[in-house]
Amino acid sequence: MPRITGVDIPAGKPTYISLTYLYGVGRSRAIEICRQLNIDLQRRASELSDDEVARIANLLDKDFLVEGQLRRKIQQDIARLRDIGCYRGLRHRRGLPVRGQRTRTNARTRKGVRKTVAGKKGVKEMR
């Protein structure tokens, strides 16, 4: 199992699929990396030589933000939005959807499990 930037990539899969196990590398970027380094896309990751693995790691370090660096940058961006108090920052702070989705229904991923409030069904009669 080759190890790139602290992540074990699956050995039995083609190289371009194995590279997508890195945070911040999708299919198109993995294909771009393989083509840039003249690595056959269909070769298994286990068939990569140590030199090729080192070349991939160097290219990722030099040209792309992946794994810990990318996670850190995203967290810094969210913290900046919170600090300046913009609308997106407030939505992040409250744990609500940030990109304009509705919240009257749905939005369960951001809001979490429903919290039932008792006595909300109807108006009680007053005497």
Tab-separated table of C-alpha atoms in Angstrom:
chain	number	residue	atom	x	y	z
A	1	MET	CA	0.000	0.000	0.000
A	2	PRO	CA	1.712	3.210	-1.119
A	3	ARG	CA	1.653	6.103	1.327
A	4	ILE	CA	1.300	9.649	-0.004
A	5	THR	CA	1.113	12.739	2.266
A	6	GLY	CA	0.310	10.568	5.278
A	7	VAL	CA	-2.520	8.593	3.660
A	8	ASP	CA	-2.419	4.951	2.592
A	9	ILE	CA	-3.872	4.751	-0.903
A	10	PRO	CA	-5.476	1.448	-1.997
A	11	ALA	CA	-2.995	-0.742	-3.852
A	12	GLY	CA	-5.413	-2.804	-5.937
A	13	LYS	CA	-7.100	0.085	-7.725
A	14	PRO	CA	-5.923	2.076	-10.751
A	15	THR	CA	-3.606	4.943	-9.885
A	16	TYR	CA	-6.035	7.737	-10.758
A	17	ILE	CA	-8.748	6.181	-8.559
A	18	SER	CA	-6.325	5.602	-5.685
A	19	LEU	CA	-5.266	9.262	-5.728
A	20	THR	CA	-8.864	10.326	-5.079
A	21	TYR	CA	-8.534	8.910	-1.547
A	22	LEU	CA	-6.504	12.036	-0.727
A	23	TYR	CA	-8.582	14.926	0.621
A	24	GLY	CA	-8.661	17.643	-2.027
A	25	VAL	CA	-7.948	15.356	-5.013
A	26	GLY	CA	-10.885	14.420	-7.209
A	27	ARG	CA	-11.016	12.469	-10.441
A	28	SER	CA	-10.072	15.299	-12.780
A	29	ARG	CA	-7.163	16.431	-10.612
A	30	ALA	CA	-5.932	12.833	-10.250
A	31	ILE	CA	-5.993	12.385	-14.029
A	32	GLU	CA	-4.172	15.720	-14.432
A	33	ILE	CA	-1.465	14.615	-11.977
A	34	CYS	CA	-0.961	11.267	-13.738
A	35	ARG	CA	-0.729	12.909	-17.159
A	36	GLN	CA	1.667	15.578	-15.894
A	37	LEU	CA	4.018	12.903	-14.502
A	38	ASN	CA	3.566	10.504	-17.477
A	39	ILE	CA	2.111	7.744	-15.298
A	40	ASP	CA	-0.274	5.267	-16.938
A	41	LEU	CA	-3.765	5.849	-15.552
A	42	GLN	CA	-4.693	2.153	-15.554
A	43	ARG	CA	-1.605	0.876	-13.708
A	44	ARG	CA	-2.377	-0.364	-10.240
A	45	ALA	CA	-1.107	1.716	-7.338
A	46	SER	CA	0.807	-1.329	-6.083
A	47	GLU	CA	2.807	-1.344	-9.342
A	48	LEU	CA	4.113	2.195	-8.777
A	49	SER	CA	7.822	2.431	-8.078
A	50	ASP	CA	9.134	4.343	-5.060
A	51	ASP	CA	10.434	7.002	-7.445
A	52	GLU	CA	6.953	7.544	-8.947
A	53	VAL	CA	5.341	7.729	-5.513
A	54	ALA	CA	7.961	10.325	-4.491
A	55	ARG	CA	7.295	12.328	-7.679
A	56	ILE	CA	3.557	12.329	-6.985
A	57	ALA	CA	4.146	13.456	-3.373
A	58	ASN	CA	6.511	16.244	-4.490
A	59	LEU	CA	4.037	17.501	-7.097
A	60	LEU	CA	1.202	17.526	-4.555
A	61	ASP	CA	3.328	19.407	-2.005
A	62	LYS	CA	4.502	21.942	-4.552
A	63	ASP	CA	1.399	22.684	-6.639
A	64	PHE	CA	-1.720	21.714	-4.681
A	65	LEU	CA	-3.297	22.132	-1.249
A	66	VAL	CA	-4.274	18.669	-0.002
A	67	GLU	CA	-5.067	16.928	3.271
A	68	GLY	CA	-4.120	18.887	6.428
A	69	GLN	CA	-3.161	22.111	4.666
A	70	LEU	CA	-6.489	22.249	2.791
A	71	ARG	CA	-8.519	21.420	5.914
A	72	ARG	CA	-6.665	24.146	7.837
A	73	LYS	CA	-7.282	26.719	5.080
A	74	ILE	CA	-11.008	25.936	4.966
A	75	GLN	CA	-11.282	26.292	8.759
A	76	GLN	CA	-9.406	29.619	8.611
A	77	ASP	CA	-11.767	30.882	5.905
A	78	ILE	CA	-14.806	29.944	8.011
A	79	ALA	CA	-13.260	31.595	11.100
A	80	ARG	CA	-12.638	34.767	9.081
A	81	LEU	CA	-16.297	34.855	7.984
A	82	ARG	CA	-17.393	34.427	11.617
A	83	ASP	CA	-15.045	37.155	12.853
A	84	ILE	CA	-16.154	39.792	10.363
A	85	GLY	CA	-19.785	39.009	11.189
A	86	CYS	CA	-21.034	38.621	7.642
A	87	TYR	CA	-24.221	36.698	6.824
A	88	ARG	CA	-22.369	33.524	5.862
A	89	GLY	CA	-20.384	33.709	9.094
A	90	LEU	CA	-23.571	34.001	11.150
A	91	ARG	CA	-25.032	30.966	9.373
A	92	HIS	CA	-21.882	28.980	10.145
A	93	ARG	CA	-22.017	30.083	13.775
A	94	ARG	CA	-25.662	29.032	14.161
A	95	GLY	CA	-25.178	25.731	12.341
A	96	LEU	CA	-27.681	26.548	9.604
A	97	PRO	CA	-27.355	26.120	5.817
A	98	VAL	CA	-24.982	28.678	4.355
A	99	ARG	CA	-25.830	28.652	0.660
A	100	GLY	CA	-29.437	29.827	0.577
A	101	GLN	CA	-31.287	26.563	1.152
A	102	ARG	CA	-34.677	26.594	2.837
A	103	THR	CA	-34.894	25.795	6.533
A	104	ARG	CA	-38.640	25.564	7.170
A	105	THR	CA	-38.478	21.967	5.979
A	106	ASN	CA	-35.414	19.848	5.260
A	107	ALA	CA	-31.985	21.205	6.342
A	108	ARG	CA	-31.707	18.238	8.711
A	109	THR	CA	-28.052	17.681	7.873
A	110	ARG	CA	-27.090	21.071	9.288
A	111	LYS	CA	-29.724	21.358	12.019
A	112	GLY	CA	-29.438	17.814	13.356
A	113	VAL	CA	-32.177	15.526	14.635
A	114	ARG	CA	-35.584	17.131	15.175
A	115	LYS	CA	-36.193	18.602	18.621
A	116	THR	CA	-39.920	18.222	19.304
A	117	VAL	CA	-41.534	21.088	21.208
A	118	ALA	CA	-44.543	20.057	23.329
A	119	GLY	CA	-47.850	21.935	23.200
A	120	LYS	CA	-47.375	23.491	19.813
A	121	LYS	CA	-50.148	21.692	17.885
A	122	GLY	CA	-53.224	23.853	18.532
A	123	VAL	CA	-54.454	26.834	20.483
A	124	LYS	CA	-55.824	25.813	23.907
A	125	GLU	CA	-59.256	27.048	24.839
A	126	MET	CA	-59.436	29.776	27.439
A	127	ARG	CA	-62.393	29.907	29.962
